């Protein structure tokens, strides 16, 4: 059965800290891995990763995929209170286009 | 920008009622999805559709049905609502084509409470 496991499930940090969120997966015929950020409403897209070792970067956020060890990390440097959200990891197998989500990591950044 | 619109942000229904959750997207996407999101369980796929009048069961289809009569609209139906269907329901869409066709665009969600 395909599955996605995120860790930690929740995290509390102070503004300015750097955090690393983890996502491991087991999926038949892996195609891509996606990260989303969810504040109070709709999840918003952050990154899509398909190749190992290529870092995707957007401002203070970055992500990388390791297809050999079957995991991805999402890094956030110099965290701000606006980074407080649920971070969702999802994978797609070639069996279909439905994303399989992990349970999410709830990040709280205190000032 | 892609817009996925869910008709209600909050909904309160009684057990046994028939409930319709509506979702409309404006980007001519072929794929549409319904997820529910519960604390500690993450997003779980209920149903999805690749085309008009087509539907596929997701991981937790029991107690739900769907309708896709038009390409832009995907409805989730709770035939007889039960308290364990109290949840946040998220609709999403994606294009069947293109290099990033896995990228889902989400609606703002409907928080359904069944009393």
Short mmCIF file of C-alpha atoms in Angstrom, two decimals:
data_model
loop_
_atom_site.label_atom_id
_atom_site.label_comp_id
_atom_site.label_asym_id
_atom_site.label_seq_id
_atom_site.Cartn_x
_atom_site.Cartn_y
_atom_site.Cartn_z
CA UNK A 1 0.00 0.00 0.00
CA UNK A 2 1.32 3.43 -0.92
CA UNK A 3 2.09 5.67 2.03
CA UNK A 4 3.64 8.99 2.97
CA UNK A 5 5.01 9.66 6.45
CA UNK A 6 5.84 13.12 7.69
CA UNK A 7 7.84 14.00 10.77
CA UNK A 8 7.63 15.62 13.15
CA UNK A 9 3.85 15.91 13.37
CA UNK A 10 4.20 19.22 15.17
CA UNK A 11 6.96 21.65 15.93
CA UNK A 12 7.28 24.87 17.92
CA UNK A 13 10.19 27.20 17.23
CA UNK A 14 11.22 30.80 17.85
CA UNK A 15 11.42 33.41 15.16
CA UNK A 16 14.77 33.26 13.43
CA UNK A 17 15.26 29.53 13.92
CA UNK A 18 15.90 27.17 11.02
CA UNK A 19 13.62 24.15 10.70
CA UNK A 20 13.77 20.95 8.71
CA UNK A 21 10.61 19.02 7.92
CA UNK A 22 10.82 15.43 6.78
CA UNK A 23 8.80 13.36 4.36
CA UNK A 24 9.42 9.68 3.61
CA UNK A 25 7.42 7.63 1.18
CA UNK A 26 6.70 4.20 -0.18
CA UNK A 27 4.92 4.30 -3.48
CA UNK A 28 4.70 2.11 -6.53
CA UNK A 29 6.33 3.70 -9.56
CA UNK A 30 7.12 7.06 -8.02
CA UNK A 31 6.54 10.02 -10.27
CA UNK A 32 6.81 13.19 -8.20
CA UNK A 33 6.68 14.65 -4.70
CA UNK A 34 4.95 17.89 -3.84
CA UNK A 35 5.01 20.21 -0.84
CA UNK A 36 2.09 22.42 0.13
CA UNK A 37 1.60 25.05 2.82
CA UNK A 38 -1.81 25.31 4.48
CA UNK A 39 -2.73 28.24 6.65
CA UNK A 40 -6.38 28.72 7.47
CA UNK A 41 -7.78 27.89 4.10
CA UNK A 42 -6.69 26.21 0.88
CA UNK A 43 -3.31 24.48 0.70
CA UNK A 44 -0.99 26.47 -1.53
CA UNK A 45 1.67 24.88 -3.70
CA UNK A 46 5.31 25.24 -2.71
CA UNK A 47 7.45 22.81 -4.68
CA UNK A 48 7.30 19.84 -6.99
CA UNK A 49 10.29 17.50 -7.04
CA UNK A 50 10.92 14.77 -9.54
CA UNK A 51 14.70 14.32 -9.64
CA UNK A 52 17.10 13.40 -6.88
CA UNK A 53 19.64 15.87 -5.61
CA UNK A 54 18.28 18.97 -7.28
CA UNK A 55 17.39 21.61 -4.72
CA UNK A 56 14.33 23.74 -5.31
CA UNK A 57 14.45 27.14 -3.67
CA UNK A 58 12.01 29.94 -3.07
CA UNK A 59 13.16 32.70 -0.74
CA UNK A 60 13.80 31.19 2.68
CA UNK A 61 12.28 27.85 1.72
CA UNK A 62 14.13 25.06 -0.01
CA UNK A 63 13.51 21.39 -0.67
CA UNK A 64 15.39 18.40 -1.96
CA UNK A 65 14.51 14.85 -2.90
CA UNK A 66 16.44 11.62 -2.40
CA UNK A 67 14.91 8.91 -4.59
CA UNK A 68 17.34 6.28 -3.40
CA UNK A 69 16.47 6.68 0.27
CA UNK A 70 12.85 7.64 -0.53
CA UNK A 71 12.58 10.90 1.33
CA UNK A 72 12.42 14.63 0.95
CA UNK A 73 13.16 17.52 3.29
CA UNK A 74 11.74 21.00 3.43
CA UNK A 75 13.99 23.62 5.01
CA UNK A 76 12.87 26.98 6.26
CA UNK A 77 15.58 29.40 7.34
CA UNK A 78 15.14 32.49 9.52
CA UNK A 79 11.58 31.53 10.36
CA UNK A 80 8.91 34.19 10.77
CA UNK A 81 5.51 34.06 12.46
CA UNK A 82 3.96 34.00 8.98
CA UNK A 83 5.54 30.60 8.42
CA UNK A 84 3.17 29.13 11.00
CA UNK A 85 1.08 26.64 9.06
CA UNK A 86 0.52 23.00 8.28
CA UNK A 87 3.07 21.73 5.76
CA UNK A 88 1.79 18.90 3.61
CA UNK A 89 3.84 16.43 1.63
CA UNK A 90 2.24 14.41 -1.19
CA UNK A 91 3.44 11.92 -3.77
CA UNK A 92 2.15 10.83 -7.13
CA UNK A 93 2.60 7.40 -8.60
CA UNK A 94 2.39 6.63 -12.24
CA UNK A 95 -0.68 4.59 -11.48
CA UNK A 96 -2.78 7.72 -11.53
CA UNK A 97 -2.83 11.41 -10.89
CA UNK A 98 -4.39 11.34 -7.43
CA UNK A 99 -1.96 12.66 -4.80
CA UNK A 100 -1.31 10.64 -1.67
CA UNK A 101 -0.83 12.95 1.30
CA UNK A 102 1.02 12.57 4.54
CA UNK A 103 -0.60 13.71 7.78
CA UNK A 104 1.19 17.01 7.69
CA UNK A 105 3.56 18.85 10.02
CA UNK A 106 2.09 21.67 12.08
CA UNK A 107 4.69 24.39 12.50
CA UNK A 108 4.22 27.14 15.07
CA UNK A 109 6.65 30.05 15.08
CA UNK A 110 6.57 32.23 18.16
CA UNK A 111 7.83 35.81 18.30
CA UNK B 1 -4.82 32.48 -11.52
CA UNK B 2 -6.68 29.24 -11.19
CA UNK B 3 -9.73 29.54 -9.09
CA UNK B 4 -11.44 26.66 -7.36
CA UNK B 5 -14.60 27.74 -5.63
CA UNK B 6 -16.48 25.77 -3.02
CA UNK B 7 -20.01 26.96 -2.52
CA UNK B 8 -20.05 27.03 1.29
CA UNK B 9 -17.34 27.81 3.83
CA UNK B 10 -19.32 26.47 6.78
CA UNK B 11 -22.26 24.11 6.79
CA UNK B 12 -24.30 22.62 9.64
CA UNK B 13 -26.57 19.67 8.91
CA UNK B 14 -28.52 17.09 10.89
CA UNK B 15 -27.94 13.34 10.80
CA UNK B 16 -29.87 11.68 8.00
CA UNK B 17 -29.99 14.77 5.80
CA UNK B 18 -28.82 14.63 2.20
CA UNK B 19 -25.94 17.04 1.74
CA UNK B 20 -24.52 18.52 -1.45
CA UNK B 21 -21.08 20.09 -1.54
CA UNK B 22 -20.40 21.96 -4.74
CA UNK B 23 -17.08 22.78 -6.37
CA UNK B 24 -16.42 24.80 -9.50
CA UNK B 25 -13.10 25.46 -11.24
CA UNK B 26 -12.45 28.00 -13.94
CA UNK B 27 -9.31 26.68 -15.64
CA UNK B 28 -10.80 24.00 -17.85
CA UNK B 29 -9.05 21.29 -15.81
CA UNK B 30 -9.81 17.70 -16.64
CA UNK B 31 -9.13 16.27 -13.17
CA UNK B 32 -11.11 17.06 -10.06
CA UNK B 33 -10.82 15.65 -6.56
CA UNK B 34 -12.57 15.56 -3.23
CA UNK B 35 -10.54 15.14 -0.04
CA UNK B 36 -11.52 15.29 3.59
CA UNK B 37 -9.13 16.58 6.21
CA UNK B 38 -9.26 15.54 9.85
CA UNK B 39 -6.84 16.38 12.66
CA UNK B 40 -4.21 13.68 12.98
CA UNK B 41 -5.32 11.94 9.80
CA UNK B 42 -4.26 14.40 7.11
CA UNK B 43 -5.95 14.60 3.73
CA UNK B 44 -7.73 11.49 2.55
CA UNK B 45 -9.05 11.03 -0.96
CA UNK B 46 -12.78 10.38 -1.26
CA UNK B 47 -13.43 10.43 -5.01
CA UNK B 48 -11.87 11.83 -8.12
CA UNK B 49 -12.81 12.33 -11.73
CA UNK B 50 -10.76 12.48 -14.91
CA UNK B 51 -13.51 13.63 -17.19
CA UNK B 52 -17.15 14.50 -17.42
CA UNK B 53 -19.38 11.68 -16.18
CA UNK B 54 -16.35 9.69 -15.05
CA UNK B 55 -15.56 8.96 -11.43
CA UNK B 56 -13.13 6.85 -9.49
CA UNK B 57 -13.23 5.82 -5.84
CA UNK B 58 -10.51 7.06 -3.61
CA UNK B 59 -9.44 5.63 -0.28
CA UNK B 60 -12.60 6.37 1.70
CA UNK B 61 -15.64 6.46 -0.62
CA UNK B 62 -18.11 4.83 1.76
CA UNK B 63 -21.08 7.04 2.53
CA UNK B 64 -20.32 9.40 -0.35
CA UNK B 65 -21.16 9.72 -4.01
CA UNK B 66 -20.17 12.26 -6.65
CA UNK B 67 -21.51 13.84 -9.78
CA UNK B 68 -19.67 15.40 -12.69
CA UNK B 69 -22.18 16.49 -15.29
CA UNK B 70 -20.08 19.42 -16.52
CA UNK B 71 -16.34 19.73 -16.81
CA UNK B 72 -16.07 22.65 -14.43
CA UNK B 73 -18.27 21.29 -11.66
CA UNK B 74 -17.72 18.37 -9.29
CA UNK B 75 -20.27 17.70 -6.59
CA UNK B 76 -19.86 15.59 -3.48
CA UNK B 77 -23.04 14.05 -2.10
CA UNK B 78 -23.61 12.66 1.36
CA UNK B 79 -26.73 10.55 0.88
CA UNK B 80 -27.53 10.36 4.59
CA UNK B 81 -25.18 12.46 6.70
CA UNK B 82 -23.74 10.95 9.86
CA UNK B 83 -21.79 12.51 12.70
CA UNK B 84 -18.59 10.78 11.61
CA UNK B 85 -18.74 12.80 8.40
CA UNK B 86 -18.11 15.99 10.33
CA UNK B 87 -14.92 17.22 8.70
CA UNK B 88 -13.21 19.77 6.48
CA UNK B 89 -13.87 18.95 2.83
CA UNK B 90 -11.41 20.16 0.23
CA UNK B 91 -12.00 20.19 -3.49
CA UNK B 92 -9.07 20.35 -5.92
CA UNK B 93 -8.43 20.33 -9.63
CA UNK B 94 -5.51 19.73 -11.97
CA UNK B 95 -4.77 19.59 -15.62
CA UNK B 96 -4.37 16.23 -17.28
CA UNK B 97 -1.69 17.63 -19.54
CA UNK B 98 1.62 19.36 -19.15
CA UNK B 99 4.84 18.92 -17.24
CA UNK B 100 3.29 19.85 -13.92
CA UNK B 101 -0.03 18.14 -14.25
CA UNK B 102 0.31 16.69 -10.75
CA UNK B 103 0.01 20.15 -9.25
CA UNK B 104 -3.33 20.45 -7.50
CA UNK B 105 -5.18 23.70 -7.03
CA UNK B 106 -7.37 23.68 -3.96
CA UNK B 107 -10.56 25.39 -2.96
CA UNK B 108 -10.87 27.09 0.44
CA UNK B 109 -12.66 24.15 1.96
CA UNK B 110 -16.08 23.52 3.49
CA UNK B 111 -16.22 22.84 7.21
CA UNK B 112 -19.18 20.51 7.61
CA UNK B 113 -20.68 19.80 11.00
CA UNK B 114 -23.26 17.02 11.28
CA UNK B 115 -25.28 17.17 14.47
#
